[in-house]
XYZ file of C-alpha atoms in Angstrom:
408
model
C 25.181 -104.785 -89.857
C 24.755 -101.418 -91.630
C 27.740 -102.218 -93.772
C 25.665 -105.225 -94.687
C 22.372 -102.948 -94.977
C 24.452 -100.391 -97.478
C 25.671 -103.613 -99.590
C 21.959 -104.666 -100.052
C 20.904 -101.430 -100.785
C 23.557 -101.073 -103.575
C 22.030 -104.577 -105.115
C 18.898 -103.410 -104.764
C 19.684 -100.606 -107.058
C 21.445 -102.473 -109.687
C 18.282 -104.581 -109.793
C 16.051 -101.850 -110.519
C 18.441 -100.683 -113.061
C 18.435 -103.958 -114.871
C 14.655 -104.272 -114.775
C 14.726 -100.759 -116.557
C 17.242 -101.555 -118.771
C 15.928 -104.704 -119.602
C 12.122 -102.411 -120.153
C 14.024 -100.392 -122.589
C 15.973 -102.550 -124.453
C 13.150 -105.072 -124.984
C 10.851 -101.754 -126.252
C 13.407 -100.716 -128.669
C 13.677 -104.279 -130.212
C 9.843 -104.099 -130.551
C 9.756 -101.292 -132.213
C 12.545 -102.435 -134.708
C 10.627 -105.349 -134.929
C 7.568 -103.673 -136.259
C 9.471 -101.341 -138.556
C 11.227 -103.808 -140.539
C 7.910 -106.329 -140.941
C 5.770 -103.315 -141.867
C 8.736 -101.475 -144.613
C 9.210 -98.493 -142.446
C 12.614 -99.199 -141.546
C 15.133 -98.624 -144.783
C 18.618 -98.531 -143.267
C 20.187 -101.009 -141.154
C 19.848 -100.119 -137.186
C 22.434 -98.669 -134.827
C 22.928 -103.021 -133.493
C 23.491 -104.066 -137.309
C 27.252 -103.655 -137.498
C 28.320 -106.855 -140.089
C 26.732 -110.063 -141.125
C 27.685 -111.918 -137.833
C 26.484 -109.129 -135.414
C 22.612 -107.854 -136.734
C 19.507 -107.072 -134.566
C 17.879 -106.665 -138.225
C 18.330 -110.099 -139.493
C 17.676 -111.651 -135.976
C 14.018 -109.260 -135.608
C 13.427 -110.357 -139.301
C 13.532 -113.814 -138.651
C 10.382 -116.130 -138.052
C 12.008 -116.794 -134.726
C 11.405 -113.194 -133.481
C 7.562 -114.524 -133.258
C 5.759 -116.842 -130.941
C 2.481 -117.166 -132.193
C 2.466 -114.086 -133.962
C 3.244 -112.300 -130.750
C 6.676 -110.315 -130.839
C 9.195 -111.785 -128.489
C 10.510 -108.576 -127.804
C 6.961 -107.576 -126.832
C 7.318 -110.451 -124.449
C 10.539 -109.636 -123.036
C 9.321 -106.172 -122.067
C 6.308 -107.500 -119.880
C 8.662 -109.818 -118.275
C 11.032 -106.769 -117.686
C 8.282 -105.023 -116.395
C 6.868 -107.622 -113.865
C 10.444 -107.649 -112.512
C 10.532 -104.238 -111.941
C 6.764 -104.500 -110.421
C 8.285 -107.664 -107.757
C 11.586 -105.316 -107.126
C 9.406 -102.049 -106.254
C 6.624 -103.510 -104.431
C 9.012 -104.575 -101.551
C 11.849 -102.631 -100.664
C 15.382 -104.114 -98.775
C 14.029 -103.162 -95.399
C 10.015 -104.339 -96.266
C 9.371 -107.443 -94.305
C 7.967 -109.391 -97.732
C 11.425 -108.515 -98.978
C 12.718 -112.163 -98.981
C 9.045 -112.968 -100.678
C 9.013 -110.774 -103.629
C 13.060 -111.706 -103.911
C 12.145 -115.289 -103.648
C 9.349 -114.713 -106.818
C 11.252 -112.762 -108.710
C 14.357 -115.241 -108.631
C 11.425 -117.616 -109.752
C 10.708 -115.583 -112.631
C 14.231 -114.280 -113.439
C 15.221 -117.986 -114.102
C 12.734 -118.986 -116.169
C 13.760 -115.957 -117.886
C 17.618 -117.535 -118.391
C 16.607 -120.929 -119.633
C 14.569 -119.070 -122.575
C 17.794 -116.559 -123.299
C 19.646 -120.040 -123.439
C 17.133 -120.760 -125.860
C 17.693 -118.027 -128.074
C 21.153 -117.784 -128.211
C 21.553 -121.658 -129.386
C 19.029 -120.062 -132.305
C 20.975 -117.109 -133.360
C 24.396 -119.086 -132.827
C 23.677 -122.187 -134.986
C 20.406 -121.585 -136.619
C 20.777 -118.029 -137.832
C 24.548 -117.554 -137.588
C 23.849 -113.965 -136.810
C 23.480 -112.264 -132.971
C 21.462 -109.494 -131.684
C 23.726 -107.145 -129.649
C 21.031 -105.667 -127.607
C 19.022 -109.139 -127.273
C 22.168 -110.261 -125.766
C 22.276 -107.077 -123.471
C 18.721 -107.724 -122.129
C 19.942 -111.849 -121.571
C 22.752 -110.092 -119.781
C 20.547 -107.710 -117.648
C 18.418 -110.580 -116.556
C 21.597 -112.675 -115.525
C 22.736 -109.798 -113.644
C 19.119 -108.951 -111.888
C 18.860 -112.643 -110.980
C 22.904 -112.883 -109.365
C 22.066 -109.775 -107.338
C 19.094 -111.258 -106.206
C 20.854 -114.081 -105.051
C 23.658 -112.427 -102.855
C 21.047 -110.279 -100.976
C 19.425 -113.778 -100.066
C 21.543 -115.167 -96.557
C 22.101 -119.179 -97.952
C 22.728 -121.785 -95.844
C 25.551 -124.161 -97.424
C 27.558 -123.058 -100.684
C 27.091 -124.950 -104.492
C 25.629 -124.372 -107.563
C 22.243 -126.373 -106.159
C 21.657 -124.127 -103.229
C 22.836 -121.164 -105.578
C 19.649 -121.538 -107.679
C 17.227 -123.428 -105.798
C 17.147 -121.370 -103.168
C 15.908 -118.633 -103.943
C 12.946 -120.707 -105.106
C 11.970 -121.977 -101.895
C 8.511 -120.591 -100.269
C 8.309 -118.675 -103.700
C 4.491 -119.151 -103.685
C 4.183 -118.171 -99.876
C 1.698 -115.514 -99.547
C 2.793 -112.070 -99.420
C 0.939 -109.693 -97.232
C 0.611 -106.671 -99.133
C -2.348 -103.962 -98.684
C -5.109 -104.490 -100.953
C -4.636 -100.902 -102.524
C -1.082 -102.160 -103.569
C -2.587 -105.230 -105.031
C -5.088 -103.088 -107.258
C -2.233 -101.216 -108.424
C 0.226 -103.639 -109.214
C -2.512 -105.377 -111.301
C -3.219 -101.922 -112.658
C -0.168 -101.122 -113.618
C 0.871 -104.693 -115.396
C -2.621 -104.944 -117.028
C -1.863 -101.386 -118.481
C 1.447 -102.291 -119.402
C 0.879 -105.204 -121.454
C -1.638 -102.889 -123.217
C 0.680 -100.385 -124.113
C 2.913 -103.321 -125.621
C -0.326 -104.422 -127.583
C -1.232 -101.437 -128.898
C 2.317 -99.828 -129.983
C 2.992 -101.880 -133.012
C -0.524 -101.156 -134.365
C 0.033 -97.620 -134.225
C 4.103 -98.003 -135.831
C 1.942 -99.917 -138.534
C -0.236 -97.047 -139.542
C 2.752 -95.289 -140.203
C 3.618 -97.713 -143.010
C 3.219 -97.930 -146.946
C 1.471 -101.034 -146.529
C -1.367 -100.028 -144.364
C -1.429 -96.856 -146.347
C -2.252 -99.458 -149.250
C -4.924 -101.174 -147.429
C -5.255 -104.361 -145.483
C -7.998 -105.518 -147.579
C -5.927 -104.953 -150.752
C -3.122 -106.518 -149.064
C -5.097 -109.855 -148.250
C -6.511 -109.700 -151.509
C -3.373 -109.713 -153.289
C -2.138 -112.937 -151.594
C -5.250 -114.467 -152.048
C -5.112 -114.518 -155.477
C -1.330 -114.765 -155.447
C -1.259 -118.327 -157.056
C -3.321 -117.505 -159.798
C -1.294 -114.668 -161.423
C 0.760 -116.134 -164.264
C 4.330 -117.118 -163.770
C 6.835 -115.350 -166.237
C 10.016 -117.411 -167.532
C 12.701 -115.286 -166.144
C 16.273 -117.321 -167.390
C 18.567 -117.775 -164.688
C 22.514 -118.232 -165.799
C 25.377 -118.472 -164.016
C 26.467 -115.049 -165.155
C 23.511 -113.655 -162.559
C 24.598 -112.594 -159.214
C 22.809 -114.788 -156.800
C 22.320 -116.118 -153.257
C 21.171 -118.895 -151.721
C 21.095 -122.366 -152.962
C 20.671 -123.027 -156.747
C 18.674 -125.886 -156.316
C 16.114 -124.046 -154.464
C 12.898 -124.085 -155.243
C 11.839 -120.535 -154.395
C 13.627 -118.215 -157.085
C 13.355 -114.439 -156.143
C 14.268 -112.198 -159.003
C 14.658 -108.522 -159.012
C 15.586 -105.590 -161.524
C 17.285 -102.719 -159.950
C 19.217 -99.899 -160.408
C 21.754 -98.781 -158.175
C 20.613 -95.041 -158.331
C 16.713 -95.798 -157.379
C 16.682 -94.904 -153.787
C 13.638 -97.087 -153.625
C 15.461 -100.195 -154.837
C 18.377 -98.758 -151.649
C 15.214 -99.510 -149.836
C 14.549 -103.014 -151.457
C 17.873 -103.954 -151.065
C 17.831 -103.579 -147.486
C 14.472 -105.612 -146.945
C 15.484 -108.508 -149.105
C 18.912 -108.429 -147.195
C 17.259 -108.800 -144.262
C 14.667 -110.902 -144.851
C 16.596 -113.711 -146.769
C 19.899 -114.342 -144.757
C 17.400 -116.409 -142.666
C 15.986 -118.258 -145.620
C 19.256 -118.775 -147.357
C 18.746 -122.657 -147.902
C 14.837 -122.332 -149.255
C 15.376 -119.483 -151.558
C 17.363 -118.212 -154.735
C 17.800 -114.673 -155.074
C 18.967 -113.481 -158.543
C 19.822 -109.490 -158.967
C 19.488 -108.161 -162.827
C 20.878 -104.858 -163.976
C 17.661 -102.717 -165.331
C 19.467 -99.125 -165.014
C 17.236 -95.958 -166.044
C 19.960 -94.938 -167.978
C 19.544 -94.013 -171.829
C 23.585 -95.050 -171.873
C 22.211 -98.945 -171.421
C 18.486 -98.872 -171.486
C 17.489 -98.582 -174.948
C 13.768 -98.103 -172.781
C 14.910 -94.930 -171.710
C 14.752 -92.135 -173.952
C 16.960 -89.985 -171.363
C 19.438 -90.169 -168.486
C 17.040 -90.200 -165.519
C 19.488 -91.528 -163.226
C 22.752 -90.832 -164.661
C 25.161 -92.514 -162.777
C 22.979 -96.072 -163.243
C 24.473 -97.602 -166.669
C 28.161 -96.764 -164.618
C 27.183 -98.289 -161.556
C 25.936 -101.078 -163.498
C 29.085 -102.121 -165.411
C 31.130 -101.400 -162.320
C 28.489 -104.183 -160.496
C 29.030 -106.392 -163.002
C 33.179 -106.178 -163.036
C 32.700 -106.957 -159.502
C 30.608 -110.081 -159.882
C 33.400 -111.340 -162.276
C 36.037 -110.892 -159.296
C 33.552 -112.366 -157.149
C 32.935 -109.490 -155.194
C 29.742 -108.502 -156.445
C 27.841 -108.475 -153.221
C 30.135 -106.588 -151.390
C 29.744 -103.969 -153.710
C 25.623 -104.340 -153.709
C 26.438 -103.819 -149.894
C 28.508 -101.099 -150.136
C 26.701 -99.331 -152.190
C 23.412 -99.545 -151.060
C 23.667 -99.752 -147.014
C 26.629 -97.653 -146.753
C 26.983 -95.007 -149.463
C 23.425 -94.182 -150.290
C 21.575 -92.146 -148.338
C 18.380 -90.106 -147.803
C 19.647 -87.934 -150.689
C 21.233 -90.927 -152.909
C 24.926 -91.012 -153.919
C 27.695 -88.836 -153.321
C 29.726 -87.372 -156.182
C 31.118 -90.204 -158.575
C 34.651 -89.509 -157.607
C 33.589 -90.358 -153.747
C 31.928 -93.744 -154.925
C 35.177 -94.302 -156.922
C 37.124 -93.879 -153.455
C 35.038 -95.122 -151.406
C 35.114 -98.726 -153.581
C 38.635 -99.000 -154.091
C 38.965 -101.715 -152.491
C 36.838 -104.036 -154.821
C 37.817 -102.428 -158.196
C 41.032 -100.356 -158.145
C 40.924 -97.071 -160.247
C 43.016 -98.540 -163.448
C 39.382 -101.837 -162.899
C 37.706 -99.104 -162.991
C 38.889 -97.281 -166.464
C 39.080 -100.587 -168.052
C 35.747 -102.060 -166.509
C 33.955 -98.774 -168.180
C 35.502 -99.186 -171.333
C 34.583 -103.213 -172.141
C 31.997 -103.806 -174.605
C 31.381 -107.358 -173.472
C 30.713 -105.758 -169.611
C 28.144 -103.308 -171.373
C 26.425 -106.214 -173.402
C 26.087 -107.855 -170.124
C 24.196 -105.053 -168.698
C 21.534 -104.853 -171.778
C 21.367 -108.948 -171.497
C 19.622 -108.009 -168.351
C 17.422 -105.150 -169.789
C 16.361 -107.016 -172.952
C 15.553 -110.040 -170.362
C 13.413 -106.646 -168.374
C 11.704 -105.740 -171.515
C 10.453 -109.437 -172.007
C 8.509 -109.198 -168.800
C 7.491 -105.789 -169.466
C 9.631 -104.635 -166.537
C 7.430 -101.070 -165.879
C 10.309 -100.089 -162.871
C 12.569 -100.197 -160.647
C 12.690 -102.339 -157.849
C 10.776 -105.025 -159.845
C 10.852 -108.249 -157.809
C 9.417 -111.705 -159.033
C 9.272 -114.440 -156.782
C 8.879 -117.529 -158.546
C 8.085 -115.608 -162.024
C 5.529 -113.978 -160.108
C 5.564 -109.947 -160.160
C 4.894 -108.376 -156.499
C 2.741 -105.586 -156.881
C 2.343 -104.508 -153.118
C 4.868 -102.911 -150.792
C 7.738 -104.642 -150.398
C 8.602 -105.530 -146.698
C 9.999 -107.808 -144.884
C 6.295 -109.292 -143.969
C 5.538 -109.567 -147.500
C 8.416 -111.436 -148.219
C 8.193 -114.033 -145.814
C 4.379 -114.347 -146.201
C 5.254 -114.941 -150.175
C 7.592 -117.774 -149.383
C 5.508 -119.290 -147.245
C 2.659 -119.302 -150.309
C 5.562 -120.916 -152.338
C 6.957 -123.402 -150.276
């Protein structure tokens, strides 16, 4: 019997650690959540390790929203009531096998929407979340420990999870006191969930810009003029050609705000790959290939640029967008050029990289694309057209996916 007592008690723990963990986890996600959508975030997060493992994409995605309410937001009240059934009652409590019973309730429901989600990141977005997984893995675990403190009559996969379900609704005589503050407590909760992305949003460039500015620039959206930006197959592009949303953008690969852009459309389009085009043009601040430019304001940019575009004709272009903007740049841009060099050796070689400076035709390439900026009176980089249309307000992940949504 107290061998029996101790096991329970050691379940009982790992419960409330999985509630916790489960709180946590599901608070961080919200929080990424709200960073990418409002263009805080500008660097991929510490559960974004390659295309086929990102919390980034997954949290970009419209399938991070029910309603307009943040699943992760959801995920951390359910957490939370957990923790509230698993604490109001404890092993030796005599509404133990109650709050167990309700909780096993809950944690279930729970599973069949992680089910749910993983079927959407496996074959919808072909990208997982690590730490969504780790919460659907916490709430597997909280509801398997609440099923071997229950004693079962019979074995099977029935009694296994119906069970526990049995007399969940059965009254459970708590103190009135404990009532008020359980209600308290999860009323409060779901509050604090409310009210945290509102105050990450303040933080951003686009509330700093205004919602009423904001709304007003997508309500005119449609009536700006479209621009006839060409599209060849010499462009660097994703997506699907036959697409009817084309997203353009000029950048240079010294801006630190187009290291910022890059991240947000990488983000925000993986999900969208098979409604949208996106086309990346050279338009370096360089005087070396921008006849715009009466100096070398970024001076590394016309270099980058032809080394971009001798990457693109290997087919490799986008591993060295990647590269060079979510791994190499940083807070305080690019390392030394002979770093960069190293560090890309494995797209272009150092004898592709003397030659690939050297070719005229690569350099007339690059000024294609700046003569094509000068036709739309390209003021900057990032400059980002979607459908012909410049974007004139912050560019985040939220204003991307409103914009295609205005175009589709």
């Amino acid at each position: 019997m107290a061998n029996l007592t101790k096991r329970i008690g050691k379940l009982y723990l790992i419960q409330l650690f999985c509630a916790l963990a489960g709180i946590g986890l599901s608070l961080y996600l919200l929080v990424q959540h709200t960073r990418l959508k409002s263009g805080i975030q500008d660097s991929a997060s510490v559960c974004s390790i390659n295309s086929y493992l990102n919390c980034d994409v997954v949290e970009a995605s419209r399938y991070s929203e029910i309603l307009g309410i943040p699943v992760a937001g959801i995920g951390a009240v359910f957490f939370f009531a957990l923790f509230l059934l698993t604490v109001l009652a404890a092993p030796e409590h005599r509404n133990f096998p109650k709050t167990q019973r309700l909780a096993a309730c809950l944690s279930a429901t729970g599973f069949a929407v992680d089910l749910y989600f993983v079927a959407i990141q496996t074959f919808v977005l072909g990208t997982l979340c690590l730490f969504c997984l780790a919460s659907y893995v916490a709430n597997v675990l909280y509801f398997v420990t609440n099923s071997l403190m229950r004693e079962r009559r019979g074995r099977g996969l029935k009694r296994f999870f119906l069970e526990p379900l049995k007399g969940a609704t059965t009254a459970i005589q708590m103190p009135a006191h404990l009532w008020w503050l359980s209600a308290s407590a999860l009323l409060s909760f779901i509050a604090a969930v409310s009210f945290l992305p509102a105050v990450i949003w303040m933080q951003s460039s686009f509330y700093s810009y205004g919602k009423r500015l904001t709304d007003q620039f997508f309500l005119q959206w449609r009536e700006k003029p479209a621009l006839d930006i060409p599209i060849s197959t010499q462009d660097a592009s994703l997506g699907s050609p036959e697409a009817a949303i084309k997203i353009v953008e000029f950048s240079d690969f010294e801006c630190p705000h187009c290291r910022k852009a890059a991240f947000t459309l990488h983000t925000a389009l993986k999900p969208l790959a098979n409604q949208v085009q996106f086309v990346f043009k050279h338009y370096p601040l360089d005087s070396d290939c921008n006849p715009e430019v009466q100096y070398q304001l970024h001076p590394k940019a016309c270099k980058l640029a032809k080394l971009a575009e001798c990457a693109r004709r290997k087919d490799r272009f986008w591993q060295f967008h990647d590269k060079l903007f979510l791994e190499l740049a940083g807070e305080k841009g690019l390392p030394a050029w002979e770093k960069i060099v190293s560090a890309l050796s494995d797209i272009l070689s150092a004898s592709e990289v003397e030659s690939c400076l050297a070719n005229p035709s690569v350099l007339k390439a690059i000024k294609d694309n700046v003569a094509e900026g000068r036709k739309v009176d390209v003021k900057g980089t990032p400059s980002v057209y979607v459908n012909g249309r410049l974007v004139e307000i912050p560019l985040t992940v939220e204003t991307l996916i409103r914009l295609v949504e205005l175009e589709s």
